[in-house]
Structure formats: structure tokens, C-alpha cells
Short mmCIF file of C-alpha atoms in Angstrom, two decimals:
data_model
loop_
_atom_site.label_atom_id
_atom_site.label_comp_id
_atom_site.label_asym_id
_atom_site.label_seq_id
_atom_site.Cartn_x
_atom_site.Cartn_y
_atom_site.Cartn_z
CA MET A 18 46.02 -11.16 -3.71
CA LYS A 19 43.12 -8.67 -3.60
CA ASP A 20 42.20 -6.88 -0.48
CA PHE A 21 38.42 -7.78 -0.81
CA ASP A 22 36.44 -10.52 -2.59
CA LEU A 23 33.53 -8.43 -3.38
CA VAL A 24 32.56 -4.64 -3.37
CA VAL A 25 29.10 -3.51 -4.11
CA ARG A 26 28.35 0.24 -4.70
CA SER A 27 24.90 1.88 -4.73
CA ARG A 28 23.35 5.33 -4.35
CA ARG A 29 20.96 3.74 -1.76
CA VAL A 30 22.38 1.30 0.74
CA LEU A 31 20.41 0.31 3.83
CA VAL A 32 23.13 0.63 6.37
CA GLY A 33 21.62 -0.23 9.75
CA ASP A 34 18.18 1.34 9.49
CA GLU A 35 19.33 4.38 7.32
CA TRP A 36 19.75 4.83 3.63
CA GLN A 37 23.06 6.31 2.32
CA PRO A 38 25.25 6.22 -0.83
CA ALA A 39 27.92 3.73 0.04
CA SER A 40 30.26 0.96 -1.02
CA VAL A 41 30.17 -2.36 0.80
CA ALA A 42 33.32 -4.42 0.81
CA VAL A 43 33.40 -8.29 1.74
CA ARG A 44 36.39 -10.27 2.64
CA HIS A 45 36.33 -14.00 3.64
CA GLY A 46 32.41 -13.80 3.91
CA VAL A 47 32.31 -10.75 6.23
CA ILE A 48 31.59 -7.08 5.64
CA ARG A 49 34.99 -5.54 6.39
CA ALA A 50 34.48 -2.02 5.15
CA ILE A 51 31.64 0.42 4.37
CA GLY A 52 32.84 3.54 2.65
CA GLU A 53 31.75 6.36 0.36
CA ILE A 54 30.18 5.13 -2.97
CA GLY A 55 33.51 6.00 -4.84
CA ALA A 56 35.86 4.69 -2.30
CA GLU A 57 38.88 2.92 -3.79
CA TYR A 58 38.97 -0.76 -2.96
CA ASP A 59 41.11 -3.48 -4.54
CA ALA A 60 38.57 -6.30 -5.02
CA ALA A 61 38.20 -9.41 -7.02
CA GLU A 62 34.76 -8.32 -8.12
CA ASP A 63 33.50 -4.65 -8.00
CA VAL A 64 29.75 -4.15 -8.77
CA THR A 65 28.03 -0.80 -9.19
CA LEU A 66 24.25 -1.12 -9.04
CA PRO A 67 22.05 0.83 -11.51
CA ASN A 68 20.33 3.96 -10.03
CA SER A 69 17.04 2.12 -9.92
CA GLN A 70 18.45 -0.47 -7.47
CA VAL A 71 19.01 -0.45 -3.80
CA LEU A 72 21.23 -2.64 -1.64
CA LEU A 73 19.67 -4.58 1.14
CA PRO A 74 20.83 -7.19 3.75
CA GLY A 75 19.78 -10.80 2.96
CA VAL A 76 16.38 -11.96 3.97
CA VAL A 77 16.18 -14.30 6.98
CA ASP A 78 13.24 -16.58 6.58
CA THR A 79 12.48 -18.40 9.83
CA HIS A 80 9.54 -20.56 8.70
CA VAL A 81 10.22 -22.94 5.70
CA HIS A 82 9.04 -26.41 5.19
CA VAL A 83 11.69 -28.09 3.03
CA ASN A 84 10.02 -31.60 3.42
CA GLU A 85 13.29 -33.60 2.91
CA PRO A 86 13.89 -36.43 3.60
CA GLY A 87 10.80 -38.33 3.06
CA ARG A 88 8.71 -36.05 1.07
CA THR A 89 11.30 -34.69 -1.26
CA GLU A 90 8.73 -34.84 -4.19
CA TRP A 91 6.99 -31.85 -2.43
CA GLU A 92 10.20 -29.77 -2.18
CA GLY A 93 13.81 -30.58 -1.17
CA PHE A 94 16.95 -28.53 -0.13
CA THR A 95 18.14 -27.90 -3.74
CA SER A 96 14.94 -26.55 -4.99
CA ALA A 97 14.04 -24.68 -1.74
CA THR A 98 17.28 -22.90 -1.38
CA LEU A 99 17.47 -22.00 -5.08
CA ALA A 100 13.97 -20.49 -4.84
CA ALA A 101 14.76 -18.67 -1.63
CA GLY A 102 17.95 -17.15 -3.09
CA ALA A 103 16.07 -15.91 -6.20
CA GLY A 104 13.84 -14.16 -3.69
CA GLY A 105 16.62 -12.41 -1.73
CA THR A 106 16.82 -14.91 1.14
CA THR A 107 20.21 -15.89 2.37
CA THR A 108 19.25 -17.71 5.54
CA LEU A 109 16.35 -20.14 6.31
CA LEU A 110 15.20 -22.20 9.17
CA ASP A 111 13.61 -25.47 8.27
CA MET A 112 10.45 -26.81 10.03
CA PRO A 113 10.59 -30.18 11.64
CA LEU A 114 7.73 -31.36 9.56
CA ASN A 115 6.59 -32.56 6.86
CA SER A 116 9.81 -34.48 6.35
CA ILE A 117 9.86 -38.30 7.30
CA PRO A 118 11.12 -38.80 9.96
CA PRO A 119 10.07 -35.36 11.49
CA THR A 120 12.97 -33.68 13.42
CA THR A 121 11.92 -34.83 16.90
CA THR A 122 15.02 -37.00 17.69
CA LEU A 123 18.68 -36.74 17.50
CA GLU A 124 18.72 -39.43 14.84
CA ALA A 125 16.34 -37.57 12.69
CA LEU A 126 18.26 -34.31 13.04
CA VAL A 127 21.41 -36.21 11.79
CA LEU A 128 19.35 -37.49 8.83
CA LYS A 129 18.17 -34.00 8.09
CA ARG A 130 21.63 -32.42 8.16
CA THR A 131 23.06 -35.29 6.13
CA ALA A 132 20.40 -34.65 3.37
CA ALA A 133 20.82 -30.88 3.50
CA ALA A 134 24.78 -30.69 3.56
CA PRO A 135 25.64 -31.31 -0.11
CA GLN A 136 22.59 -29.36 -1.58
CA VAL A 137 22.19 -26.08 0.28
CA SER A 138 23.10 -22.81 -1.58
CA MET A 139 22.45 -20.65 1.48
CA ASP A 140 22.80 -20.88 5.20
CA VAL A 141 20.24 -23.36 6.70
CA GLY A 142 19.27 -24.06 10.41
CA PHE A 143 16.69 -26.37 11.88
CA TRP A 144 13.82 -26.34 14.32
CA GLY A 145 13.09 -29.35 16.51
CA GLY A 146 9.56 -30.77 17.09
CA ALA A 147 7.67 -31.02 20.39
CA ILE A 148 5.21 -33.95 19.95
CA PRO A 149 3.92 -36.21 22.88
CA SER A 150 6.64 -38.76 22.31
CA SER A 151 9.51 -36.13 22.39
CA LEU A 152 8.57 -34.60 25.59
CA GLY A 153 11.17 -35.21 28.22
CA HIS A 154 13.90 -35.43 25.54
CA LEU A 155 13.94 -31.82 24.28
CA ARG A 156 17.18 -30.77 25.99
CA GLU A 157 19.08 -33.33 23.77
CA LEU A 158 17.92 -31.57 20.75
CA HIS A 159 18.59 -28.11 22.12
CA GLU A 160 22.06 -29.09 22.98
CA ALA A 161 22.52 -30.40 19.43
CA GLY A 162 21.80 -26.95 18.00
CA VAL A 163 18.11 -26.72 17.02
CA PHE A 164 16.83 -23.22 17.22
CA GLY A 165 13.71 -24.13 19.16
CA PHE A 166 10.72 -26.37 19.17
CA LYS A 167 7.56 -26.37 17.12
CA CYS A 168 4.27 -27.79 18.35
CA PHE A 169 0.70 -27.88 17.09
CA LEU A 170 -2.33 -27.46 19.26
CA SER A 171 -4.56 -29.03 16.61
CA PRO A 172 -3.97 -31.87 14.22
CA SER A 173 -0.98 -31.03 12.05
CA GLY A 174 -2.23 -32.84 8.83
CA VAL A 175 0.47 -35.52 9.03
CA ASP A 176 0.15 -38.60 11.31
CA GLU A 177 3.87 -38.52 12.22
CA PHE A 178 3.69 -35.16 14.01
CA PRO A 179 0.66 -35.31 16.52
CA HIS A 180 -0.38 -32.25 18.36
CA LEU A 181 -0.16 -31.49 22.02
CA SER A 182 -3.05 -31.34 24.57
CA ARG A 183 -3.30 -28.23 26.72
CA ALA A 184 -1.67 -30.18 29.53
CA GLN A 185 1.18 -31.25 27.24
CA LEU A 186 1.60 -27.68 26.11
CA VAL A 187 2.31 -26.60 29.66
CA GLU A 188 4.63 -29.67 30.10
CA ALA A 189 6.63 -28.74 26.98
CA ALA A 190 6.85 -25.00 28.02
CA ALA A 191 8.12 -26.08 31.51
CA GLU A 192 10.77 -28.39 29.95
CA ILE A 193 11.94 -25.69 27.50
CA ALA A 194 12.01 -23.05 30.12
CA ALA A 195 14.43 -25.01 32.20
CA PHE A 196 17.09 -24.52 29.50
CA ASP A 197 15.81 -21.16 28.33
CA GLY A 198 14.77 -22.42 24.95
CA LEU A 199 12.07 -21.30 22.53
CA LEU A 200 8.59 -22.85 21.84
CA ILE A 201 6.94 -21.92 18.60
CA VAL A 202 3.33 -22.69 18.17
CA HIS A 203 0.76 -23.35 15.46
CA ALA A 204 -2.04 -21.82 17.43
CA GLU A 205 -5.34 -23.25 16.43
CA ASP A 206 -7.64 -24.78 19.11
CA PRO A 207 -9.11 -28.11 18.07
CA ASP A 208 -12.21 -27.62 20.21
CA THR A 209 -13.29 -24.45 18.33
CA LEU A 210 -12.66 -25.76 14.80
CA LEU A 211 -15.83 -26.66 13.08
CA ASP A 212 -16.72 -29.65 10.85
CA HIS A 213 -16.24 -28.89 7.10
CA ALA A 214 -18.18 -30.93 4.72
CA GLY A 215 -15.95 -30.03 1.83
CA GLY A 216 -16.83 -28.50 -1.46
CA ALA A 217 -15.68 -25.51 -3.61
CA ASP A 218 -17.08 -22.63 -1.46
CA TYR A 219 -14.24 -20.67 0.16
CA SER A 220 -16.43 -19.02 2.74
CA ASP A 221 -17.38 -22.43 4.06
CA PHE A 222 -13.76 -23.34 4.50
CA VAL A 223 -12.89 -20.02 6.23
CA GLY A 224 -16.05 -20.52 8.49
CA SER A 225 -14.64 -23.96 9.55
CA ARG A 226 -11.53 -22.35 10.99
CA PRO A 227 -12.80 -19.28 12.88
CA GLU A 228 -10.87 -16.45 14.45
CA ALA A 229 -12.07 -17.85 17.84
CA SER A 230 -9.90 -20.95 17.37
CA GLU A 231 -6.71 -18.85 17.01
CA MET A 232 -7.74 -16.73 19.94
CA ALA A 233 -8.41 -19.60 22.29
CA ALA A 234 -5.07 -21.25 21.36
CA ILE A 235 -3.09 -18.05 21.78
CA ASP A 236 -4.70 -17.55 25.24
CA ALA A 237 -3.52 -20.98 26.02
CA VAL A 238 0.00 -20.18 24.87
CA ILE A 239 0.14 -16.97 26.87
CA SER A 240 -1.07 -18.77 29.93
CA ALA A 241 1.62 -21.43 29.54
CA SER A 242 4.23 -18.74 29.24
CA ARG A 243 2.98 -16.97 32.35
CA GLU A 244 2.91 -20.25 34.28
CA THR A 245 6.39 -21.50 33.26
CA GLY A 246 8.43 -18.41 32.10
CA CYS A 247 9.02 -20.07 28.70
CA ARG A 248 9.70 -17.91 25.73
CA VAL A 249 6.99 -18.55 23.10
CA HIS A 250 6.30 -17.53 19.52
CA ILE A 251 3.04 -17.44 17.64
CA LEU A 252 3.47 -18.82 14.08
CA HIS A 253 1.60 -17.38 11.05
CA LEU A 254 -0.93 -15.22 12.78
CA SER A 255 -3.98 -14.82 10.68
CA ALA A 256 -6.75 -13.59 13.16
CA ALA A 257 -6.49 -9.93 14.01
CA ARG A 258 -8.99 -10.32 16.78
CA ALA A 259 -6.20 -11.91 18.73
CA LEU A 260 -4.07 -8.85 18.66
CA PRO A 261 -5.56 -7.21 21.90
CA ALA A 262 -4.61 -10.22 23.94
CA ILE A 263 -1.13 -10.30 22.48
CA ARG A 264 -0.64 -6.66 23.14
CA ALA A 265 -1.75 -7.10 26.76
CA ALA A 266 0.55 -10.09 27.24
CA LYS A 267 3.56 -8.15 25.88
CA ALA A 268 2.74 -5.20 28.10
CA ASP A 269 2.62 -7.52 31.01
CA GLY A 270 6.10 -8.90 30.32
CA VAL A 271 5.20 -12.18 28.90
CA ARG A 272 7.98 -13.44 26.72
CA ILE A 273 5.97 -13.75 23.55
CA THR A 274 6.74 -12.88 19.90
CA VAL A 275 4.44 -13.12 16.75
CA GLU A 276 4.88 -13.59 13.04
CA THR A 277 2.58 -13.15 10.16
CA CYS A 278 3.10 -14.16 6.47
CA PRO A 279 3.10 -12.50 3.09
CA HIS A 280 -0.16 -14.25 1.99
CA TYR A 281 -2.14 -12.82 4.88
CA LEU A 282 -0.72 -9.32 4.05
CA THR A 283 -1.46 -9.72 0.33
CA PHE A 284 -4.71 -11.49 -0.15
CA ASP A 285 -8.27 -11.26 1.25
CA ALA A 286 -11.18 -13.75 1.38
CA ALA A 287 -13.35 -11.86 -1.08
CA SER A 288 -10.83 -12.00 -3.81
CA ILE A 289 -10.23 -15.79 -3.55
CA PRO A 290 -12.41 -17.71 -6.05
CA ASP A 291 -14.44 -20.62 -5.03
CA GLY A 292 -12.39 -23.85 -5.67
CA ALA A 293 -9.05 -22.07 -6.00
CA THR A 294 -7.27 -24.37 -3.62
CA GLN A 295 -3.86 -22.85 -4.34
CA TYR A 296 -4.86 -20.39 -1.71
CA LYS A 297 -5.65 -22.93 0.99
CA CYS A 298 -3.62 -22.46 4.30
CA CYS A 299 -4.36 -23.08 7.89
CA PRO A 300 -5.26 -20.73 9.45
CA PRO A 301 -6.99 -19.33 6.45
CA VAL A 302 -6.69 -15.97 4.58
CA ARG A 303 -9.50 -13.76 6.10
CA ASP A 304 -11.25 -10.50 5.04
CA ALA A 305 -9.68 -7.27 3.93
CA ALA A 306 -10.27 -5.46 7.24
CA ASN A 307 -8.36 -8.27 9.00
CA ARG A 308 -5.54 -7.92 6.62
CA GLU A 309 -5.28 -4.18 7.29
CA ALA A 310 -5.27 -4.77 11.02
CA LEU A 311 -2.24 -7.11 10.49
CA TRP A 312 -0.40 -4.32 8.67
CA GLU A 313 -1.22 -1.95 11.55
CA ALA A 314 0.12 -4.49 14.13
CA LEU A 315 3.36 -4.75 12.27
CA LEU A 316 3.64 -0.95 12.31
CA ASP A 317 3.05 -0.71 16.10
CA GLY A 318 5.23 -3.72 16.92
CA THR A 319 2.60 -6.18 18.12
CA ILE A 320 3.66 -8.37 15.23
CA ASP A 321 7.35 -8.83 15.41
CA LEU A 322 8.28 -10.21 11.94
CA VAL A 323 7.11 -11.69 8.59
CA ALA A 324 7.94 -15.28 7.60
CA SER A 325 6.96 -17.10 4.42
CA ASP A 326 5.53 -20.39 5.95
CA HIS A 327 6.55 -21.90 2.62
CA SER A 328 4.60 -25.06 2.70
CA PRO A 329 4.57 -26.75 -0.62
CA ALA A 330 3.09 -29.94 -1.81
CA THR A 331 2.71 -31.77 -5.14
CA ALA A 332 0.47 -30.19 -7.68
CA GLU A 333 -1.81 -33.23 -7.43
CA LEU A 334 -2.22 -32.74 -3.71
CA LYS A 335 -2.62 -28.94 -3.85
CA VAL A 336 -4.88 -28.43 -6.88
CA GLY A 337 -5.84 -31.94 -8.03
CA ALA A 338 -8.80 -32.25 -5.80
CA GLY A 339 -11.35 -30.63 -8.14
CA GLY A 340 -11.55 -27.48 -6.06
CA ASP A 341 -12.63 -29.26 -2.92
CA TRP A 342 -11.11 -27.29 0.06
CA ALA A 343 -11.43 -30.29 2.39
CA ARG A 344 -9.29 -32.53 0.17
CA ALA A 345 -6.56 -30.18 -1.01
CA TRP A 346 -3.38 -29.85 0.96
CA GLY A 347 -3.07 -26.71 3.11
CA GLY A 348 0.02 -24.64 2.47
CA ILE A 349 1.20 -21.77 0.20
CA SER A 350 4.44 -21.76 -1.69
CA GLY A 351 5.79 -18.14 -1.09
CA VAL A 352 9.55 -18.43 -0.30
CA GLN A 353 10.66 -16.84 -3.56
CA VAL A 354 8.23 -13.92 -3.46
CA MET A 355 8.19 -12.93 0.22
CA LEU A 356 10.40 -9.85 -0.08
CA SER A 357 8.57 -8.57 -3.13
CA ALA A 358 5.27 -9.26 -1.67
CA VAL A 359 6.03 -7.40 1.65
CA ALA A 360 7.69 -4.50 -0.24
CA SER A 361 4.81 -4.28 -2.72
CA GLY A 362 2.22 -4.16 0.05
CA ALA A 363 4.27 -1.56 1.86
CA THR A 364 4.51 0.67 -1.06
CA ALA A 365 0.77 0.52 -1.68
CA ARG A 366 0.31 1.77 1.85
CA ASP A 367 3.05 4.35 1.86
CA ILE A 368 5.00 2.43 4.43
CA PRO A 369 8.70 3.16 4.11
CA LEU A 370 10.69 0.46 2.44
CA ALA A 371 13.22 0.40 5.32
CA ASP A 372 10.48 -0.72 7.76
CA ALA A 373 9.18 -3.42 5.49
CA VAL A 374 12.88 -4.78 4.97
CA ALA A 375 13.38 -4.91 8.70
CA TRP A 376 10.35 -7.24 9.14
CA VAL A 377 12.14 -9.79 6.94
CA THR A 378 15.78 -9.28 7.81
CA SER A 379 16.79 -7.67 11.19
CA ARG A 380 13.74 -8.61 13.13
CA PRO A 381 13.80 -12.33 12.30
CA ALA A 382 17.55 -12.46 12.77
CA ALA A 383 17.16 -10.97 16.18
CA PHE A 384 14.33 -13.46 16.96
CA ALA A 385 16.47 -16.44 15.86
CA GLY A 386 19.59 -15.17 17.69
CA LEU A 387 21.60 -14.82 14.49
CA ALA A 388 23.69 -11.86 15.62
CA ASP A 389 25.78 -11.64 12.30
CA LYS A 390 22.68 -11.65 10.00
CA GLY A 391 19.93 -9.31 9.06
CA ALA A 392 21.79 -5.97 8.56
CA ILE A 393 24.52 -4.33 6.58
CA ARG A 394 27.13 -3.28 9.22
CA LEU A 395 30.79 -3.96 9.92
CA GLY A 396 31.42 -7.50 11.09
CA ALA A 397 28.12 -8.95 9.69
CA ARG A 398 28.10 -11.60 7.03
CA GLY A 399 28.32 -10.36 3.61
CA ASP A 400 24.68 -11.40 2.69
CA LEU A 401 23.43 -8.85 0.33
CA VAL A 402 20.56 -8.23 -2.04
CA ALA A 403 20.27 -5.89 -5.04
CA PHE A 404 16.60 -4.87 -5.13
CA ASP A 405 14.65 -2.72 -7.61
CA PRO A 406 11.70 -1.32 -5.56
CA THR A 407 9.93 0.17 -8.54
CA GLU A 408 9.85 -2.86 -10.95
CA ARG A 409 6.39 -4.16 -11.57
CA TRP A 410 6.14 -7.75 -12.50
CA THR A 411 3.62 -10.61 -12.55
CA VAL A 412 4.31 -13.78 -10.72
CA VAL A 413 4.24 -16.96 -13.08
CA ALA A 414 4.24 -20.09 -10.92
CA SER A 415 5.98 -22.12 -13.53
CA ASP A 416 8.89 -19.65 -13.63
CA LEU A 417 9.59 -20.03 -9.87
CA SER A 418 12.39 -22.20 -8.69
CA HIS A 419 10.54 -24.34 -6.16
CA ARG A 420 9.87 -27.89 -7.19
CA ASN A 421 6.15 -27.74 -7.87
CA PRO A 422 4.67 -24.98 -10.10
CA VAL A 423 1.83 -24.02 -7.92
CA SER A 424 1.51 -20.79 -5.82
CA ALA A 425 -1.37 -18.58 -4.58
CA PHE A 426 0.77 -15.72 -6.05
CA ASP A 427 0.54 -17.06 -9.52
CA GLY A 428 -0.82 -14.18 -11.79
CA HIS A 429 -0.48 -11.61 -9.08
CA GLU A 430 1.28 -8.32 -9.91
CA LEU A 431 3.94 -7.14 -7.45
CA THR A 432 6.11 -3.99 -7.25
CA GLY A 433 9.72 -4.60 -6.39
CA ARG A 434 11.96 -7.41 -7.52
CA VAL A 435 15.27 -9.07 -6.61
CA GLN A 436 17.95 -8.58 -9.14
CA ARG A 437 20.97 -10.29 -7.52
CA THR A 438 21.76 -12.12 -4.18
CA TRP A 439 25.18 -12.72 -2.60
CA LEU A 440 25.76 -15.12 0.37
CA ALA A 441 28.92 -14.29 2.28
CA GLY A 442 30.09 -12.35 -0.70
CA ALA A 443 29.39 -15.13 -3.26
CA GLN A 444 26.69 -14.65 -5.85
CA ILE A 445 23.87 -17.23 -5.44
CA PHE A 446 21.35 -15.44 -7.78
CA PRO A 447 21.42 -15.44 -10.77
CA VAL A 448 23.12 -18.76 -10.40
CA ARG A 449 26.51 -18.81 -12.04
CA ALA A 450 27.62 -21.65 -14.21
CA ASN A 451 29.60 -24.34 -12.21
CA ALA A 452 28.97 -22.48 -8.88
CA GLU A 453 29.54 -24.51 -5.80
CA ASN A 454 27.05 -24.64 -2.99
CA THR A 455 28.45 -22.30 -0.52
CA GLY A 456 25.68 -22.55 2.30
CA ARG A 457 26.45 -23.56 5.84
CA LEU A 458 24.34 -25.62 8.27
CA LEU A 459 23.61 -23.37 11.20
CA GLU A 460 23.34 -24.21 14.84
CA ARG A 461 21.77 -22.18 17.68
CA HIS A 462 24.44 -20.25 19.63
#
């Protein structure tokens, strides 16, 4: 019997937060040795990466809409985890919507886990939902292992997941604080959203969801956290004008974390053509100055992490509305390109690759409490990614592995591409013939 299942060698391995030539050896799914690049190990598989490639920890994506059961034609666990693995992700957390039923009850969580178990090719965990009818029952889901509770402060877009009022937000925060859980918030305030008559003009759509809406909602979340002591997290921050309030809250000791997404870091409003509804998301992509402020907030730590907010739908729902922003589904498919998009943007701004990698690996792992994820170190899971940071490539939506061939990144050139992905020492990309699904269903610890 071999001493190790896998050894990967590279001239550049991100060990902790430093690059070094090394060999990484995995046994029974766990990193058991990190040695010199030429160290002698007796392994079932021994891989030496080309000089152009670096070895990274697996990406942890804490914001993915898999949509199964109930809307599996939009995505599904097989296609979502295949796409994520192709993009270097080895762990994802599934949102409680847009599946039917949403994950707001124990029964719905059982259905979700039953659907996922035979399909996942990576480690998958689940968020619960805080909606008006689930308030008072959140501890049950917490004890069943969900990672926290998502709520909306404005209509979610699906009837089965209604939003919370301001009073219900405080009620949810108080309930979750009692068991030291986590409340994650889609922060747009309904009272400051504007009517949108529809049409193809992108600026009209952006104007209907102003920065003031995010700012007001984030103020409400900060207030609820101050009042209750609840740990809170702002999802998919788009509006840079909300950053001063977040900085002040953090400095004051408010238990708040923040994410942004690769589409907000990549695109800007001026480059989005009218009628190009593949770019529709809520909150929307804003102007270039706003985008650069988000990058600066990542660098100074105001924004804690990057997550994909992969929110797919059928092609008909996404781009079949004749360019009408009001009728198209809001959500961007980005799970397969997140690492490349973030690394590409960092390269263009002379940001060290190690910093960019941390935003999608160690930072989200720490946020989710996944102590054995997000870094290459002894005792961590053997989740590894071979990545070429210099390869330039153009995204072709029909070549991506998620179910529907629609993405805002279609036709966009990126620098940096995943070459191979291993989950607990087993290769999941490229997919090997007759490979068994090796993913686990995760619970909060």
C-alpha cells in the first residue's frame, strides 16, 4: 500500500499566505506532508505541474443558487458542482432559494439534502431561510446544521420566499443572536427602489435600483446588529457609497462582514449594451468609479470576501424577453469563472495573486467556519487547484458546464485559468472517466 494517495509538486505553491517551491502530499483526503519540491514520497499518483502553473487551495464559494429541487431546469446539483469544479471551487454553500420548497423548514432541508447527496462532485453545505413564516423556528434549522439564515429586505423575485419588514429583521436578528447564529442579508430597501417601466435602456434599470436603496438597507442591518448583538453579513455589495457606514460599524465593533461578486469587480455600467439582459442582477452593476472603490475596499479589508452569487435561470427567462430589463430574470451565472475573473482583475491592477486568492479561499472559509478549508497547510483537506495565472482565454458561455448557456462573462477575455482541481486528493476536473462523486454534505460545526 502506498503512503500517500496524491502528491502534487510545483515551483510555486501558496502555503498559507506565502509562495514557495513545494510538494504537497495527501492521504485519506487530508494534507499530511508538505516538503521540498523534490521530496521522495511513495504515492499512488505523483503530479509535477508545468512551470507556468501554480498550486492553490480549493475555492470556497459561499453564495450559489443551485435551484434544486423544484427549479432544476434552471440548474441542479450535478451541473452546478461540475461547473464549480471546473472553476477551481471545491466547496460551495447553497442558497435557500430559488428551490421549491425553499430551505425554510426541516422538511425542506431534508428534501434538499436528499436531492443533493447522489449528485455532488464537491463538498456542499446549505443556508437556511428567514422569511416571515419561519421566524420563531430558526433554532431548529440551526441545530440541523445550516450555516446561517438568508433574508431579503425587498421582494426576492419568487413568491415562496417573501421579504422581511424592518420589524421582522430585528425579530430575526434577536432570535438568531440567542443561539449565536449568522444572518445574511440581501440589502435593498423597498421604499427607495423606484418604479421601472421596462425597456432596453440599461441606465433606466440602474436608476430604478439606486445606491440609496443599498445604503438604507445596510443602515437597517447595522442597527439591528447593534440592538441585538447578532452577527450579520451583507450579500453582494454593489454600492460603494455604503462603504463608509460599513467601515464605521466595523470600527465600532459591530459584528458585520461583507462580500462582493466577480461581476461587480469586472463590469461597469457604461460597457453594458442596452438590452443585454444577461448582465441583469440585483443590485445592479454600477459605474467604473464604483467598481474601483470596491477593489479598494477589498484591499483595505472593508469587504471581507468575494462570492459568485451564481444565480442562473433558463435562457428563455434570462434573454428571451426581447431586451426588456423589467421582464428578464435577475441573476448572473459566474460560478465557473469566479477565480479567473478575480485573478484577472487583480493582475490588471497589480494586486498580488496571493491577495486575490485569499478573497475566494481563506477568507470565505473563515467566514463560514470551515476550519479545514481554504488553505494549503498540514491537517487541511486536500482541496487543490492547478492554476495558470498567465493564460489568456475568452469565455464562451456554451462551453461552460452549468445547465443553461447564458452568462454575462460570455465573450469576455480573462487572464488566468484553472487546469486541474482535486477534492480531498481526488481529481474532479478534468472529470475522469467513470469517476465517482466524492463530495460530502457539510453541516455547520
